[in-house]
mmCIF file of C-alpha atoms in Angstrom:
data_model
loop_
_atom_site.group_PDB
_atom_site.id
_atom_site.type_symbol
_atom_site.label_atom_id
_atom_site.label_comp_id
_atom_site.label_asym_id
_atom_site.label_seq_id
_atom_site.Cartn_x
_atom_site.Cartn_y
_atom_site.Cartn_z
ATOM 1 C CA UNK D 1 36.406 -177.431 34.319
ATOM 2 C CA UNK D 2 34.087 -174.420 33.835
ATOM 3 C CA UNK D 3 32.580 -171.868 31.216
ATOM 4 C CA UNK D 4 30.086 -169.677 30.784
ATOM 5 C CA UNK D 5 28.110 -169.156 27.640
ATOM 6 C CA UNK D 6 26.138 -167.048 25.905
ATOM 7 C CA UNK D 7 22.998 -168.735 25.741
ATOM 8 C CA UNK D 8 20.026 -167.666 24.354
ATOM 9 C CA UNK D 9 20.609 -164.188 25.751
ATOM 10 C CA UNK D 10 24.299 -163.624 24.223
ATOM 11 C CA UNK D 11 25.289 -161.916 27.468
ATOM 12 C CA UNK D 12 28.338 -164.143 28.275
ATOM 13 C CA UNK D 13 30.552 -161.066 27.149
ATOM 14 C CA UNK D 14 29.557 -158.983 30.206
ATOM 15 C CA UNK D 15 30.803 -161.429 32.759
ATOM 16 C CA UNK D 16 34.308 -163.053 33.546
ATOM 17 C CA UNK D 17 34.559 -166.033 35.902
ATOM 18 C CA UNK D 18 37.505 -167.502 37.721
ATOM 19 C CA UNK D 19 38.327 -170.495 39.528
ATOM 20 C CA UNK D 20 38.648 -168.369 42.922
ATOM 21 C CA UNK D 21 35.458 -167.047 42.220
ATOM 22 C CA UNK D 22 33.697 -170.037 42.643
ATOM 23 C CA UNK D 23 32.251 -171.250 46.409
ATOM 24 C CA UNK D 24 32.463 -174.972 46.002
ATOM 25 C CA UNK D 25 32.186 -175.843 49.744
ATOM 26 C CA UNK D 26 29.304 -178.290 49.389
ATOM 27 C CA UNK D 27 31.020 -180.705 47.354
ATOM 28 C CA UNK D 28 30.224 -184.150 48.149
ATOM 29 C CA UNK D 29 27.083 -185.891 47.450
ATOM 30 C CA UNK D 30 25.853 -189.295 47.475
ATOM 31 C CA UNK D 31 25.599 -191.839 44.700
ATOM 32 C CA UNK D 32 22.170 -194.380 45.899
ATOM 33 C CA UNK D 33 22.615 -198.053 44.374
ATOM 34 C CA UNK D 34 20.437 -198.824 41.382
ATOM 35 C CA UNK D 35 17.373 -201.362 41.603
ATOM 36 C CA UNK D 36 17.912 -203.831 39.508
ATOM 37 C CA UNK D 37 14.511 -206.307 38.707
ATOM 38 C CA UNK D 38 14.436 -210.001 38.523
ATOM 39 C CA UNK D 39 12.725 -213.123 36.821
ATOM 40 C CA UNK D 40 12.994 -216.767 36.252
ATOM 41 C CA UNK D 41 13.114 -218.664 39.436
ATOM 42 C CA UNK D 42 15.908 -220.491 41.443
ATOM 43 C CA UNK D 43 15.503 -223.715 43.892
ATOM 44 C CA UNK D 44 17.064 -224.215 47.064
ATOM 45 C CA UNK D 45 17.371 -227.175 49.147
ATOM 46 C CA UNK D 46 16.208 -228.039 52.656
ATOM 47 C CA UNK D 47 18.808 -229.313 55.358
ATOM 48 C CA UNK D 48 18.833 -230.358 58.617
ATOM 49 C CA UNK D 49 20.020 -227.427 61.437
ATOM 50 C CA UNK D 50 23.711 -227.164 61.612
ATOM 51 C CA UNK D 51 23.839 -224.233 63.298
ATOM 52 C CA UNK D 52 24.915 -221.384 59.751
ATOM 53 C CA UNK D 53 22.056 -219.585 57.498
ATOM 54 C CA UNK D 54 24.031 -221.493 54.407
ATOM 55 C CA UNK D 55 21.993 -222.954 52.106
ATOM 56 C CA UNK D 56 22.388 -225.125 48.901
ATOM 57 C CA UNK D 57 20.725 -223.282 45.821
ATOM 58 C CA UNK D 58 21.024 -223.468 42.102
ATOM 59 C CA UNK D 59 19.799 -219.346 41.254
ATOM 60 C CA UNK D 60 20.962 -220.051 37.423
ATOM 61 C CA UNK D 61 17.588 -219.496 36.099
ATOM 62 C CA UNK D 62 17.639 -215.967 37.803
ATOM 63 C CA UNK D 63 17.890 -213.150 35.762
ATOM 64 C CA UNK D 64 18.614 -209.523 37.227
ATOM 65 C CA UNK D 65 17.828 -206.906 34.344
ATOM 66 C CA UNK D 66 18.886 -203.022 34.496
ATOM 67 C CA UNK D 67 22.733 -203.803 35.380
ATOM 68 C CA UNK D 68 24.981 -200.984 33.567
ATOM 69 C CA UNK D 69 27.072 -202.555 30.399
ATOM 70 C CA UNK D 70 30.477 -203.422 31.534
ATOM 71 C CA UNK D 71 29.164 -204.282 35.343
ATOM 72 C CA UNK D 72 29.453 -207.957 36.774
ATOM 73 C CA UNK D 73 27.241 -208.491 40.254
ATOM 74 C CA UNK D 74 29.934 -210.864 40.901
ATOM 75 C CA UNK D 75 29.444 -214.191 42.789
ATOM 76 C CA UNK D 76 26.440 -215.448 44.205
ATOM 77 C CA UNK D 77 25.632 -216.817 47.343
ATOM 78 C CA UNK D 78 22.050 -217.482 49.275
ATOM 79 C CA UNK D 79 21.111 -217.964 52.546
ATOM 80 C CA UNK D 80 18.517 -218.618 55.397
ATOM 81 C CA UNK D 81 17.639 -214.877 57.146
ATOM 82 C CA UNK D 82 18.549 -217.367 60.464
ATOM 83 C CA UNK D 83 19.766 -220.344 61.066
ATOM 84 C CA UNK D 84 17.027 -221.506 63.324
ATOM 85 C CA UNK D 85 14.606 -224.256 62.006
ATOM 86 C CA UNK D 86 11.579 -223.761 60.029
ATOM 87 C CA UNK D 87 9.250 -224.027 56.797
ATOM 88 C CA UNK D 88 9.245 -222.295 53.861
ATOM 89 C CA UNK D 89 12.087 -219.919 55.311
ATOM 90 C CA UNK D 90 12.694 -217.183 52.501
ATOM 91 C CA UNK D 91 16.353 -217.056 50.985
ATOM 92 C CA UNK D 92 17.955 -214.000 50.317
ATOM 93 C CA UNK D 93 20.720 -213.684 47.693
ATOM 94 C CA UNK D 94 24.107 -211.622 47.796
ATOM 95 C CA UNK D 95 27.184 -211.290 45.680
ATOM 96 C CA UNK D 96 30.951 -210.416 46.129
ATOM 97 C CA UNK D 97 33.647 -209.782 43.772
ATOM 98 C CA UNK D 98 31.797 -207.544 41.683
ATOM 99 C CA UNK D 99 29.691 -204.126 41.349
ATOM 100 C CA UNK D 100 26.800 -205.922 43.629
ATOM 101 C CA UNK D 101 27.268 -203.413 46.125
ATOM 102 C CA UNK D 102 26.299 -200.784 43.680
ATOM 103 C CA UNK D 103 22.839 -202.291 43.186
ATOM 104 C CA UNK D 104 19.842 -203.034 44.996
ATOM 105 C CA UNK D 105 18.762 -206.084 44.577
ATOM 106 C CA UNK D 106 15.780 -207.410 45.034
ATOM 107 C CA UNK D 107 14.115 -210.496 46.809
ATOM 108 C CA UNK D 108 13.380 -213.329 45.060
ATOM 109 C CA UNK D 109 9.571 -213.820 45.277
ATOM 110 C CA UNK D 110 9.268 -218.010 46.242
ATOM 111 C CA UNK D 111 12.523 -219.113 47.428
ATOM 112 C CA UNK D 112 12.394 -220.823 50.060
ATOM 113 C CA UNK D 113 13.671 -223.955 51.726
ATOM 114 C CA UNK D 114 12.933 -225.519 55.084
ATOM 115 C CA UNK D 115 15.168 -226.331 58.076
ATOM 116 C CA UNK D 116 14.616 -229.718 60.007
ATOM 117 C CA UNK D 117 15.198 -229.889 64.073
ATOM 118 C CA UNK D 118 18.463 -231.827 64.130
ATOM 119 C CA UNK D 119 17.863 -235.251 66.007
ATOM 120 C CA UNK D 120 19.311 -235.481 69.111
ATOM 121 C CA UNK D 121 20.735 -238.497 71.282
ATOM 122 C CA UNK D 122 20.467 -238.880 74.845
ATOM 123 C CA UNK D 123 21.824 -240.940 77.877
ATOM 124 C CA UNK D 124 20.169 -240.765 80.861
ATOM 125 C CA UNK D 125 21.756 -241.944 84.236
ATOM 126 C CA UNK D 126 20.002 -242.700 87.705
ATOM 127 C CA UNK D 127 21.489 -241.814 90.737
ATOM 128 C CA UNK D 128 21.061 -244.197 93.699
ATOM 129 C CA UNK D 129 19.568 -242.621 96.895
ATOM 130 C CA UNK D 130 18.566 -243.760 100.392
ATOM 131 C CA UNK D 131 15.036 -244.639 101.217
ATOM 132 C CA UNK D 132 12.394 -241.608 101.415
ATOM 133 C CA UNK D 133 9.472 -243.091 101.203
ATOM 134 C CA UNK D 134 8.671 -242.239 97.780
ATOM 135 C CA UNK D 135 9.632 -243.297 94.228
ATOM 136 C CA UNK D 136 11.036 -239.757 92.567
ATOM 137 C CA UNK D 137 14.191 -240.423 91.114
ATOM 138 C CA UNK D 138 17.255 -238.373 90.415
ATOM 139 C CA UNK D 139 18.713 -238.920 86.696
ATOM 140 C CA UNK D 140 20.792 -237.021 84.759
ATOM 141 C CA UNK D 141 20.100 -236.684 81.265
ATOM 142 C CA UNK D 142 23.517 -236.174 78.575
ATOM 143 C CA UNK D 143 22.388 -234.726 75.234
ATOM 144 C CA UNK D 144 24.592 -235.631 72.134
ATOM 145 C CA UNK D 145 24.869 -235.018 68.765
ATOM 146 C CA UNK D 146 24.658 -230.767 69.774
ATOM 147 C CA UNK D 147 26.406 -228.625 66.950
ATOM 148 C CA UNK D 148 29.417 -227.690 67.898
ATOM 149 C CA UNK D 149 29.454 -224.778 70.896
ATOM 150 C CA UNK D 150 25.791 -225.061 71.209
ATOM 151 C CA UNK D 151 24.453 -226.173 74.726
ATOM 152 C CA UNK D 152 20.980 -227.397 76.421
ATOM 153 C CA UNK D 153 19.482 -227.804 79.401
ATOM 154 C CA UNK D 154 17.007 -230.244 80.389
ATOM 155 C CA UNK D 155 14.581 -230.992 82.882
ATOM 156 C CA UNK D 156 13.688 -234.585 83.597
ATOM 157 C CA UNK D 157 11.062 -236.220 85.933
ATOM 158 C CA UNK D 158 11.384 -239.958 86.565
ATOM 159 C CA UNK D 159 10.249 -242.662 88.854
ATOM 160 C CA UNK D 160 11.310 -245.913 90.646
ATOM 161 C CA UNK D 161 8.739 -248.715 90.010
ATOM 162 C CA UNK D 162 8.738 -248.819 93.527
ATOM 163 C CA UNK D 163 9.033 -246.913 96.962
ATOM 164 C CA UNK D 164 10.610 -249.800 98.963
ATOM 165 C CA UNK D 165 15.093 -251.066 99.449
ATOM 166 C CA UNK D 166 16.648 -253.127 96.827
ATOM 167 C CA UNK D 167 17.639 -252.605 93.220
ATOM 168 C CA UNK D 168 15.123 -250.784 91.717
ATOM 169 C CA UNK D 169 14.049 -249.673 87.891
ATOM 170 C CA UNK D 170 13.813 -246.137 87.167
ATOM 171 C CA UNK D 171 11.468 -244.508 84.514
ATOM 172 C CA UNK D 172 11.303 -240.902 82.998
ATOM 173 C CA UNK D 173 7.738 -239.712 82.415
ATOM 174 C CA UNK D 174 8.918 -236.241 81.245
ATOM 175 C CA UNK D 175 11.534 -234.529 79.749
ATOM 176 C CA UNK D 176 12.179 -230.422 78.455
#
């Protein structure tokens, strides 16, 4: 809807306007998210790597001030930036279900959790091979305990305890 008024000057009298008479071409404009603030503090815990960026977190003594009456963020959920080990990795938190998206909101300043390296198994298997003259030895090393779809490679050096014929023990003296 539209009108025209008088104003301080009391000139509305002198001019008609119509709906045809309007240029409304530029008509669309963008609505940017409100920042919300935050305080109280949340905990997460660590975990060994599984591969995801989820994380276990209790954010119930979070507070996010500035939301409009009647708005819900919705549900929460945290997680790791990656999924990659390391200390102290910060936590970022999201919501769905709700008028999050509307909002910025903003990191929370010391939560963090760590990632441990996932402990891996392996079984290593010599090959036999016909005298050389020295004591390298071929062995194939089989990693286990991966998460799931995830592959490695490895290098592995290993030795007989001797050059010379006959059944022979083999040791590895490195491994990548």
């Amino acid at each position: 809807s539209f009108s025209i008024s008088n104003g301080a000057t009391g000139l509305a009298a002198n001019y008609s306007l119509n709906g045809g008479d309007i240029d409304f071409s530029n008509n669309s404009a963008t609505i940017a998210r409100k920042s919300l603030a935050v305080s109280g503090a949340g905990v997460a815990s660590d975990k060994v790597y599984d591969g995801t960026t989820s994380v276990t977190s209790d954010i119930s003594g979070i507070t996010f001030s500035g939301l409009l009456a009647g708005d819900s963020l919705g549900i929460p959920s945290a997680s790791f930036s990656d999924a990659n080990a390391g200390s102290n990795k910060a936590i970022s938190i999201s919501f769905t279900g709700g008028d999050g998206a509307n909002y910025v909101v903003p990191s929370v300043s010391g939560l963090t959790a760590t990632i441990t390296p996932k402990a891996l198994t392996a079984t290593g298997s010599v090959s036999d091979k016909t005298y050389d003259g020295n004591t390298s030895a071929d062995v194939a090393l089989a990693l286990g305990e991966l998460v799931s779809g995830e592959t490695l490679s490895s290098t592995v050096t290993a030795a007989f305890d001797s050059k010379n014929v006959g059944t022979r023990t083999a040791a590895i003296s490195s491994f990548s």
